[in-house]
């Protein structure tokens, strides 16, 4: 389908064929100044700024003098009349439709088969607010919003470097979601970047509603429960990752931005680590590793101790556990799995519920399960302690909240058949898996399986800034110094 | 990969849980006492923990169960018919052996204890001074909740008052297998206090190979402890007499180190033994003894040396009478003079019986607790 | 096919864990009695020239793995024959270690569990990592190496109060002969077994020297074995060391710090599981590569599953009981393994030098 030179026909095409039956499309007709040239503007109600359109487009066009308009080159001549900062003259119908759907206005003038797309976007969006999924005590309070334009501006404001590049693309056959791939030209590794583009170009899906779609479609080892693509809601985190040579993928319609490659130890880092005293931050980091260990392993270790390796428990403790278990009708493994399940149900319920009800839920859960079940001799008190400890510890590593449940379950199953030996087997298996997966060509456990002092600086501890002179080796191979070495140091 | 995971899951699901045992299905054994029954049989008494009540209110009470059989293993199996639960031995604290069995040789018992992977090698060995070993388990625990735990506590904290030499099973086994040293086992008896019978650990039984041959009393076992370089404390009370001044002096040993040096002359081995002691004056009953004077201190030191030398001599002679080298002089010889040892190794017990010893004790009074001078009383 | 390469660190960790393998729990070099430390040091030194042979071969033919080197040197027929011999050796060793592992598990922990079950599970883990390739194995070892080191250090620290150095005196009580016997024993198992590592390695990262890898590996392995045997003998004494199946386990059971830190045997078990995992996986990898080389396939991965299953059943039928196994490990192994571990590598080296020279001339 092509446009003709008659405005009436053109408008009809839009009204009858393209947008027929669509009530939110508006068609505004007027004549150009004191000439008799007919014009029409097509736009979507509520996606444009009406005042702006009236003041800067319609009003100057209706008032303009005929001598300023050259009939032969009508579009170039009215470019100076319209006070819109971005406009383009277009021939393709596809482009015009896309523009209208994305909040632009289409200006059609009688006698030409061209259209002018005017950028008059003006829809409502959420203002920048504090991100709820990642809260910090110290650090920027800004969070990304659903608008990719605002998100880009947030990132630009953090890194004012001409070498920070954004590559815009559209994904989703129907949703036409805008995404932006951003990176710093001279820090990013070309192989990783190429890999990112290749994988994104391979995506063929009708709708992208959230960056999670992209995450799953470009992820390595799709069967693995471990995430190999990071996501964040905070511009400062994204800026930090990009400065380390990673690639960010912004997606319109969601405040969650993806970062690749994502390696295991990133799950234990928090942006606040870098804003605080390095010693305290290092301590926190180690706490997270300990938390990971506790949350995955306590149930399995407890189970193997009390069902296989009773000799390892000190006698007084053994006697009190034995007393606590006296009269409990269920086997320990059953008790463990059911209680664990109940905890996860409580947690899941608490997350989705509005907070006042959520509180009520946790009270009911705590009282009913914690107290009544023990008094009624359904579960033993030590088991409640184990489950509670497991649950609490999982909250220090929000990045792995889901996967730890799977790990825990696997550990418990192995421990239930071979005791601690089974547990060790499961740990071995876990690490075989962790060692074998990669994220965009980077081994997942990079730096955690290295002894070089340089690699340890930002893993188990967070070394002071004056000591971290280089960017992570495997992710960026060029331009590694983060700061210049101070003479004499 | 996928197949592997499936295979693993299948393996886990198909597997039974062979070693899985619930903690509440175990009868936790804390102590074992072995007595001689009629004929060749053994009477085995076991202290187990018995739980009363259920859930948070349950509490444990120790009880003893007894069975008799020709072998120890048989007797213990028979106990299941009494308890209804399998006995769990990993937390056993003490093995008490009656004198009769000890004199016959304790290898059968050790064999059972060693072979059973559950019993840990740090279980304490004791020889009963009473008629049977079972009596000990029937006495009243004062502090702990069971008599076995009580005994284990006493043995563990014996250092300040070393009237005996506690030996764990592995230590006994090590001495039994090592060349040139004989094992000892602490002895336990009962004392009556009002209605209750309480245990008391004092002295040791010494062995030749696995057969008990004699007893040492509390003082002698203290001397033996010093000779064995056990790290212990210990109080020694002596009477001080000097120019009409008498007082009871309590010495507390705070450091001990015994060194050996074999001398060989005309095929006759003499063992030189030097014990260095560091002592403090813990209690001086008469204020007139001025221990800040060097002369008084050297007198105090020589008193102590004389007393201990005599005690050690007596102890060694007693051991020599039974040819039981509990001091380990043979192993000293083996270390210090391997060539000489090779000559006598084969009939060491006999050589030990006639061994010459030269014992020196060198005490040093290091400090006098917190006071530097006697308290001077004034009117 | 792209050569899978290891970094220096990874190769060294792999080597140290391989050497610690089953040696950490079995009683090795008991013949030397109280002078076992001397036997360990001597055999470590003895192993240095042998591993130098492997390193030399690596640097002569940097782009080939061991089986390819052998075939290049000796030609298709004879080379394949040697490959076959080595494939058998690696396979047999893997089965032995697997059996050893099974005996350990059921003796010390799970008496009522049928041995085949934990062994199968364990072998499946090995299968998995071998399928993932030597790079993953290298990374894995590198990561777990630090745990092994931490375990050794902690145990040493905890054991200090229990050590009785009298067990080492007098020095050379029975003369030098027993020490030499012990040396031969420790040399054959575990040091000279590093031949399997040579078979499994396929290449190293640029700028890493095979000499440094092998020498450092042997030295650190010697250190680990030395620390462990010395500790164990100092705690339990020579007699018990000689007469128990798993002396390290017994020794660690003795440790008791203030009645709270006690009953730590599981630490030994963990160390043992980690290191024998590396050992079995390496043997399995070497076997699979051998089979692939003999049958002229480029990728060994398709052979892994059948060979693992075969190894499990071989380990099961190899011995009747633990006593027979120990007899093999201690008395037969040094003699059986000598041609594989010493004579053949030297022949390969001579052939390799000759071949390299003649290639240069051309």
PDB file of N, CA, C and O in Angstrom, chain A residues 425-468:
ATOM      1  N   UNK A 425      29.012 -35.688  48.148  1.00  0.00           N
ATOM      2  CA  UNK A 425      28.789 -36.015  46.735  1.00  0.00           C
ATOM      3  C   UNK A 425      27.994 -34.905  46.067  1.00  0.00           C
ATOM      4  O   UNK A 425      28.327 -34.446  44.970  1.00  0.00           O
ATOM      5  N   UNK A 426      26.942 -34.475  46.743  1.00  0.00           N
ATOM      6  CA  UNK A 426      26.087 -33.449  46.153  1.00  0.00           C
ATOM      7  C   UNK A 426      26.867 -32.157  45.971  1.00  0.00           C
ATOM      8  O   UNK A 426      26.705 -31.466  44.963  1.00  0.00           O
ATOM      9  N   UNK A 427      27.727 -31.843  46.943  1.00  0.00           N
ATOM     10  CA  UNK A 427      28.526 -30.620  46.813  1.00  0.00           C
ATOM     11  C   UNK A 427      29.449 -30.734  45.598  1.00  0.00           C
ATOM     12  O   UNK A 427      29.569 -29.806  44.800  1.00  0.00           O
ATOM     13  N   UNK A 428      30.067 -31.916  45.473  1.00  0.00           N
ATOM     14  CA  UNK A 428      30.940 -32.130  44.313  1.00  0.00           C
ATOM     15  C   UNK A 428      30.156 -31.908  43.026  1.00  0.00           C
ATOM     16  O   UNK A 428      30.583 -31.178  42.127  1.00  0.00           O
ATOM     17  N   UNK A 429      28.969 -32.516  42.972  1.00  0.00           N
ATOM     18  CA  UNK A 429      28.136 -32.371  41.782  1.00  0.00           C
ATOM     19  C   UNK A 429      27.795 -30.917  41.507  1.00  0.00           C
ATOM     20  O   UNK A 429      27.904 -30.439  40.380  1.00  0.00           O
ATOM     21  N   UNK A 430      27.420 -30.200  42.566  1.00  0.00           N
ATOM     22  CA  UNK A 430      27.071 -28.786  42.401  1.00  0.00           C
ATOM     23  C   UNK A 430      28.230 -28.031  41.771  1.00  0.00           C
ATOM     24  O   UNK A 430      28.053 -27.227  40.860  1.00  0.00           O
ATOM     25  N   UNK A 431      29.433 -28.335  42.267  1.00  0.00           N
ATOM     26  CA  UNK A 431      30.561 -27.574  41.749  1.00  0.00           C
ATOM     27  C   UNK A 431      30.948 -28.005  40.343  1.00  0.00           C
ATOM     28  O   UNK A 431      31.423 -27.180  39.567  1.00  0.00           O
ATOM     29  N   UNK A 432      30.730 -29.279  40.014  1.00  0.00           N
ATOM     30  CA  UNK A 432      30.980 -29.659  38.620  1.00  0.00           C
ATOM     31  C   UNK A 432      30.085 -28.803  37.731  1.00  0.00           C
ATOM     32  O   UNK A 432      30.519 -28.246  36.722  1.00  0.00           O
ATOM     33  N   UNK A 433      28.832 -28.678  38.162  1.00  0.00           N
ATOM     34  CA  UNK A 433      27.902 -27.897  37.347  1.00  0.00           C
ATOM     35  C   UNK A 433      28.345 -26.439  37.273  1.00  0.00           C
ATOM     36  O   UNK A 433      28.415 -25.845  36.197  1.00  0.00           O
ATOM     37  N   UNK A 434      28.676 -25.871  38.455  1.00  0.00           N
ATOM     38  CA  UNK A 434      29.068 -24.463  38.472  1.00  0.00           C
ATOM     39  C   UNK A 434      30.307 -24.217  37.625  1.00  0.00           C
ATOM     40  O   UNK A 434      30.435 -23.183  36.967  1.00  0.00           O
ATOM     41  N   UNK A 435      31.231 -25.187  37.665  1.00  0.00           N
ATOM     42  CA  UNK A 435      32.470 -24.999  36.921  1.00  0.00           C
ATOM     43  C   UNK A 435      32.245 -25.140  35.426  1.00  0.00           C
ATOM     44  O   UNK A 435      33.040 -24.665  34.635  1.00  0.00           O
ATOM     45  N   UNK A 436      31.177 -25.864  35.046  1.00  0.00           N
ATOM     46  CA  UNK A 436      31.037 -26.128  33.621  1.00  0.00           C
ATOM     47  C   UNK A 436      30.207 -25.061  32.918  1.00  0.00           C
ATOM     48  O   UNK A 436      30.280 -24.953  31.707  1.00  0.00           O
ATOM     49  N   UNK A 437      29.433 -24.275  33.659  1.00  0.00           N
ATOM     50  CA  UNK A 437      28.634 -23.291  32.919  1.00  0.00           C
ATOM     51  C   UNK A 437      29.442 -22.021  32.663  1.00  0.00           C
ATOM     52  O   UNK A 437      30.383 -21.705  33.376  1.00  0.00           O
ATOM     53  N   UNK A 438      29.033 -21.329  31.630  1.00  0.00           N
ATOM     54  CA  UNK A 438      29.701 -20.105  31.242  1.00  0.00           C
ATOM     55  C   UNK A 438      28.652 -19.046  31.006  1.00  0.00           C
ATOM     56  O   UNK A 438      27.498 -19.348  30.761  1.00  0.00           O
ATOM     57  N   UNK A 439      29.081 -17.805  31.124  1.00  0.00           N
ATOM     58  CA  UNK A 439      28.180 -16.719  30.785  1.00  0.00           C
ATOM     59  C   UNK A 439      28.846 -15.913  29.687  1.00  0.00           C
ATOM     60  O   UNK A 439      29.869 -15.280  29.918  1.00  0.00           O
ATOM     61  N   UNK A 440      28.339 -15.980  28.502  1.00  0.00           N
ATOM     62  CA  UNK A 440      28.886 -15.278  27.351  1.00  0.00           C
ATOM     63  C   UNK A 440      30.380 -15.537  27.223  1.00  0.00           C
ATOM     64  O   UNK A 440      31.174 -14.626  27.065  1.00  0.00           O
ATOM     65  N   UNK A 441      30.729 -16.813  27.329  1.00  0.00           N
ATOM     66  CA  UNK A 441      32.122 -17.188  27.120  1.00  0.00           C
ATOM     67  C   UNK A 441      32.985 -17.081  28.356  1.00  0.00           C
ATOM     68  O   UNK A 441      34.107 -17.562  28.371  1.00  0.00           O
ATOM     69  N   UNK A 442      32.478 -16.459  29.417  1.00  0.00           N
ATOM     70  CA  UNK A 442      33.276 -16.319  30.628  1.00  0.00           C
ATOM     71  C   UNK A 442      32.884 -17.449  31.577  1.00  0.00           C
ATOM     72  O   UNK A 442      31.705 -17.615  31.886  1.00  0.00           O
ATOM     73  N   UNK A 443      33.865 -18.241  32.054  1.00  0.00           N
ATOM     74  CA  UNK A 443      33.502 -19.293  33.011  1.00  0.00           C
ATOM     75  C   UNK A 443      32.793 -18.686  34.223  1.00  0.00           C
ATOM     76  O   UNK A 443      33.212 -17.646  34.728  1.00  0.00           O
ATOM     77  N   UNK A 444      31.743 -19.360  34.651  1.00  0.00           N
ATOM     78  CA  UNK A 444      30.880 -18.819  35.702  1.00  0.00           C
ATOM     79  C   UNK A 444      31.628 -18.600  37.010  1.00  0.00           C
ATOM     80  O   UNK A 444      31.347 -17.688  37.762  1.00  0.00           O
ATOM     81  N   UNK A 445      32.586 -19.474  37.278  1.00  0.00           N
ATOM     82  CA  UNK A 445      33.283 -19.375  38.559  1.00  0.00           C
ATOM     83  C   UNK A 445      34.610 -18.634  38.445  1.00  0.00           C
ATOM     84  O   UNK A 445      35.456 -18.745  39.306  1.00  0.00           O
ATOM     85  N   UNK A 446      34.802 -17.903  37.365  1.00  0.00           N
ATOM     86  CA  UNK A 446      36.024 -17.106  37.222  1.00  0.00           C
ATOM     87  C   UNK A 446      36.321 -16.389  38.521  1.00  0.00           C
ATOM     88  O   UNK A 446      35.424 -15.906  39.163  1.00  0.00           O
ATOM     89  N   UNK A 447      37.546 -16.295  38.836  1.00  0.00           N
ATOM     90  CA  UNK A 447      38.014 -15.521  39.986  1.00  0.00           C
ATOM     91  C   UNK A 447      37.758 -16.229  41.292  1.00  0.00           C
ATOM     92  O   UNK A 447      38.516 -16.074  42.228  1.00  0.00           O
ATOM     93  N   UNK A 448      36.703 -17.023  41.371  1.00  0.00           N
ATOM     94  CA  UNK A 448      36.542 -17.775  42.613  1.00  0.00           C
ATOM     95  C   UNK A 448      37.406 -19.015  42.555  1.00  0.00           C
ATOM     96  O   UNK A 448      37.648 -19.663  43.554  1.00  0.00           O
ATOM     97  N   UNK A 449      37.841 -19.403  41.357  1.00  0.00           N
ATOM     98  CA  UNK A 449      38.690 -20.576  41.312  1.00  0.00           C
ATOM     99  C   UNK A 449      40.105 -20.166  40.946  1.00  0.00           C
ATOM    100  O   UNK A 449      40.798 -20.859  40.263  1.00  0.00           O
ATOM    101  N   UNK A 450      40.495 -19.012  41.403  1.00  0.00           N
ATOM    102  CA  UNK A 450      41.847 -18.554  41.097  1.00  0.00           C
ATOM    103  C   UNK A 450      42.548 -18.157  42.388  1.00  0.00           C
ATOM    104  O   UNK A 450      41.906 -17.838  43.383  1.00  0.00           O
ATOM    105  N   UNK A 451      43.845 -18.201  42.349  1.00  0.00           N
ATOM    106  CA  UNK A 451      44.589 -17.837  43.557  1.00  0.00           C
ATOM    107  C   UNK A 451      45.309 -16.523  43.412  1.00  0.00           C
ATOM    108  O   UNK A 451      45.931 -16.057  44.339  1.00  0.00           O
ATOM    109  N   UNK A 452      45.280 -15.959  42.220  1.00  0.00           N
ATOM    110  CA  UNK A 452      46.050 -14.734  42.041  1.00  0.00           C
ATOM    111  C   UNK A 452      45.445 -13.662  42.932  1.00  0.00           C
ATOM    112  O   UNK A 452      44.238 -13.465  42.951  1.00  0.00           O
ATOM    113  N   UNK A 453      46.306 -13.001  43.645  1.00  0.00           N
ATOM    114  CA  UNK A 453      45.876 -11.983  44.597  1.00  0.00           C
ATOM    115  C   UNK A 453      44.992 -10.969  43.891  1.00  0.00           C
ATOM    116  O   UNK A 453      43.976 -10.531  44.405  1.00  0.00           O
ATOM    117  N   UNK A 454      45.363 -10.680  42.672  1.00  0.00           N
ATOM    118  CA  UNK A 454      44.636  -9.664  41.934  1.00  0.00           C
ATOM    119  C   UNK A 454      43.171 -10.060  41.742  1.00  0.00           C
ATOM    120  O   UNK A 454      42.283  -9.225  41.768  1.00  0.00           O
ATOM    121  N   UNK A 455      42.945 -11.363  41.576  1.00  0.00           N
ATOM    122  CA  UNK A 455      41.586 -11.810  41.336  1.00  0.00           C
ATOM    123  C   UNK A 455      40.759 -11.902  42.606  1.00  0.00           C
ATOM    124  O   UNK A 455      39.547 -11.896  42.570  1.00  0.00           O
ATOM    125  N   UNK A 456      41.448 -12.033  43.716  1.00  0.00           N
ATOM    126  CA  UNK A 456      40.725 -12.201  44.978  1.00  0.00           C
ATOM    127  C   UNK A 456      40.228 -10.858  45.490  1.00  0.00           C
ATOM    128  O   UNK A 456      39.295 -10.786  46.266  1.00  0.00           O
ATOM    129  N   UNK A 457      40.835  -9.801  44.972  1.00  0.00           N
ATOM    130  CA  UNK A 457      40.571  -8.481  45.553  1.00  0.00           C
ATOM    131  C   UNK A 457      39.100  -8.085  45.566  1.00  0.00           C
ATOM    132  O   UNK A 457      38.686  -7.294  46.373  1.00  0.00           O
ATOM    133  N   UNK A 458      38.342  -8.577  44.620  1.00  0.00           N
ATOM    134  CA  UNK A 458      36.946  -8.146  44.596  1.00  0.00           C
ATOM    135  C   UNK A 458      36.011  -9.353  44.667  1.00  0.00           C
ATOM    136  O   UNK A 458      34.923  -9.327  44.133  1.00  0.00           O
ATOM    137  N   UNK A 459      36.452 -10.428  45.309  1.00  0.00           N
ATOM    138  CA  UNK A 459      35.561 -11.583  45.389  1.00  0.00           C
ATOM    139  C   UNK A 459      35.139 -11.845  46.822  1.00  0.00           C
ATOM    140  O   UNK A 459      34.087 -11.400  47.255  1.00  0.00           O
ATOM    141  N   UNK A 460      35.996 -12.523  47.544  1.00  0.00           N
ATOM    142  CA  UNK A 460      35.635 -12.829  48.925  1.00  0.00           C
ATOM    143  C   UNK A 460      35.739 -11.586  49.784  1.00  0.00           C
ATOM    144  O   UNK A 460      34.995 -11.387  50.732  1.00  0.00           O
ATOM    145  N   UNK A 461      36.667 -10.723  49.418  1.00  0.00           N
ATOM    146  CA  UNK A 461      36.758  -9.452  50.129  1.00  0.00           C
ATOM    147  C   UNK A 461      36.525  -8.339  49.122  1.00  0.00           C
ATOM    148  O   UNK A 461      36.458  -8.558  47.927  1.00  0.00           O
ATOM    149  N   UNK A 462      36.355  -7.120  49.654  1.00  0.00           N
ATOM    150  CA  UNK A 462      36.324  -5.976  48.761  1.00  0.00           C
ATOM    151  C   UNK A 462      37.528  -5.153  49.163  1.00  0.00           C
ATOM    152  O   UNK A 462      37.538  -4.526  50.214  1.00  0.00           O
ATOM    153  N   UNK A 463      38.546  -5.195  48.332  1.00  0.00           N
ATOM    154  CA  UNK A 463      39.774  -4.500  48.666  1.00  0.00           C
ATOM    155  C   UNK A 463      39.550  -3.002  48.555  1.00  0.00           C
ATOM    156  O   UNK A 463      38.651  -2.548  47.854  1.00  0.00           O
ATOM    157  N   UNK A 464      40.360  -2.235  49.270  1.00  0.00           N
ATOM    158  CA  UNK A 464      40.220  -0.778  49.175  1.00  0.00           C
ATOM    159  C   UNK A 464      40.446  -0.301  47.740  1.00  0.00           C
ATOM    160  O   UNK A 464      41.172  -0.928  46.981  1.00  0.00           O
ATOM    161  N   UNK A 465      39.841   0.810  47.409  1.00  0.00           N
ATOM    162  CA  UNK A 465      39.930   1.303  46.025  1.00  0.00           C
ATOM    163  C   UNK A 465      41.355   1.567  45.587  1.00  0.00           C
ATOM    164  O   UNK A 465      41.720   1.325  44.443  1.00  0.00           O
ATOM    165  N   UNK A 466      42.173   2.087  46.536  1.00  0.00           N
ATOM    166  CA  UNK A 466      43.544   2.404  46.117  1.00  0.00           C
ATOM    167  C   UNK A 466      44.340   1.165  45.802  1.00  0.00           C
ATOM    168  O   UNK A 466      45.439   1.212  45.293  1.00  0.00           O
ATOM    169  N   UNK A 467      43.784   0.018  46.123  1.00  0.00           N
ATOM    170  CA  UNK A 467      44.513  -1.219  45.869  1.00  0.00           C
ATOM    171  C   UNK A 467      44.012  -1.929  44.611  1.00  0.00           C
ATOM    172  O   UNK A 467      44.697  -2.723  44.009  1.00  0.00           O
ATOM    173  N   UNK A 468      42.774  -1.637  44.264  1.00  0.00           N
ATOM    174  CA  UNK A 468      42.201  -2.292  43.072  1.00  0.00           C
ATOM    175  C   UNK A 468      42.529  -1.452  41.864  1.00  0.00           C
ATOM    176  O   UNK A 468      41.812  -0.516  41.538  1.00  0.00           O
TER     177      UNK A 468
END
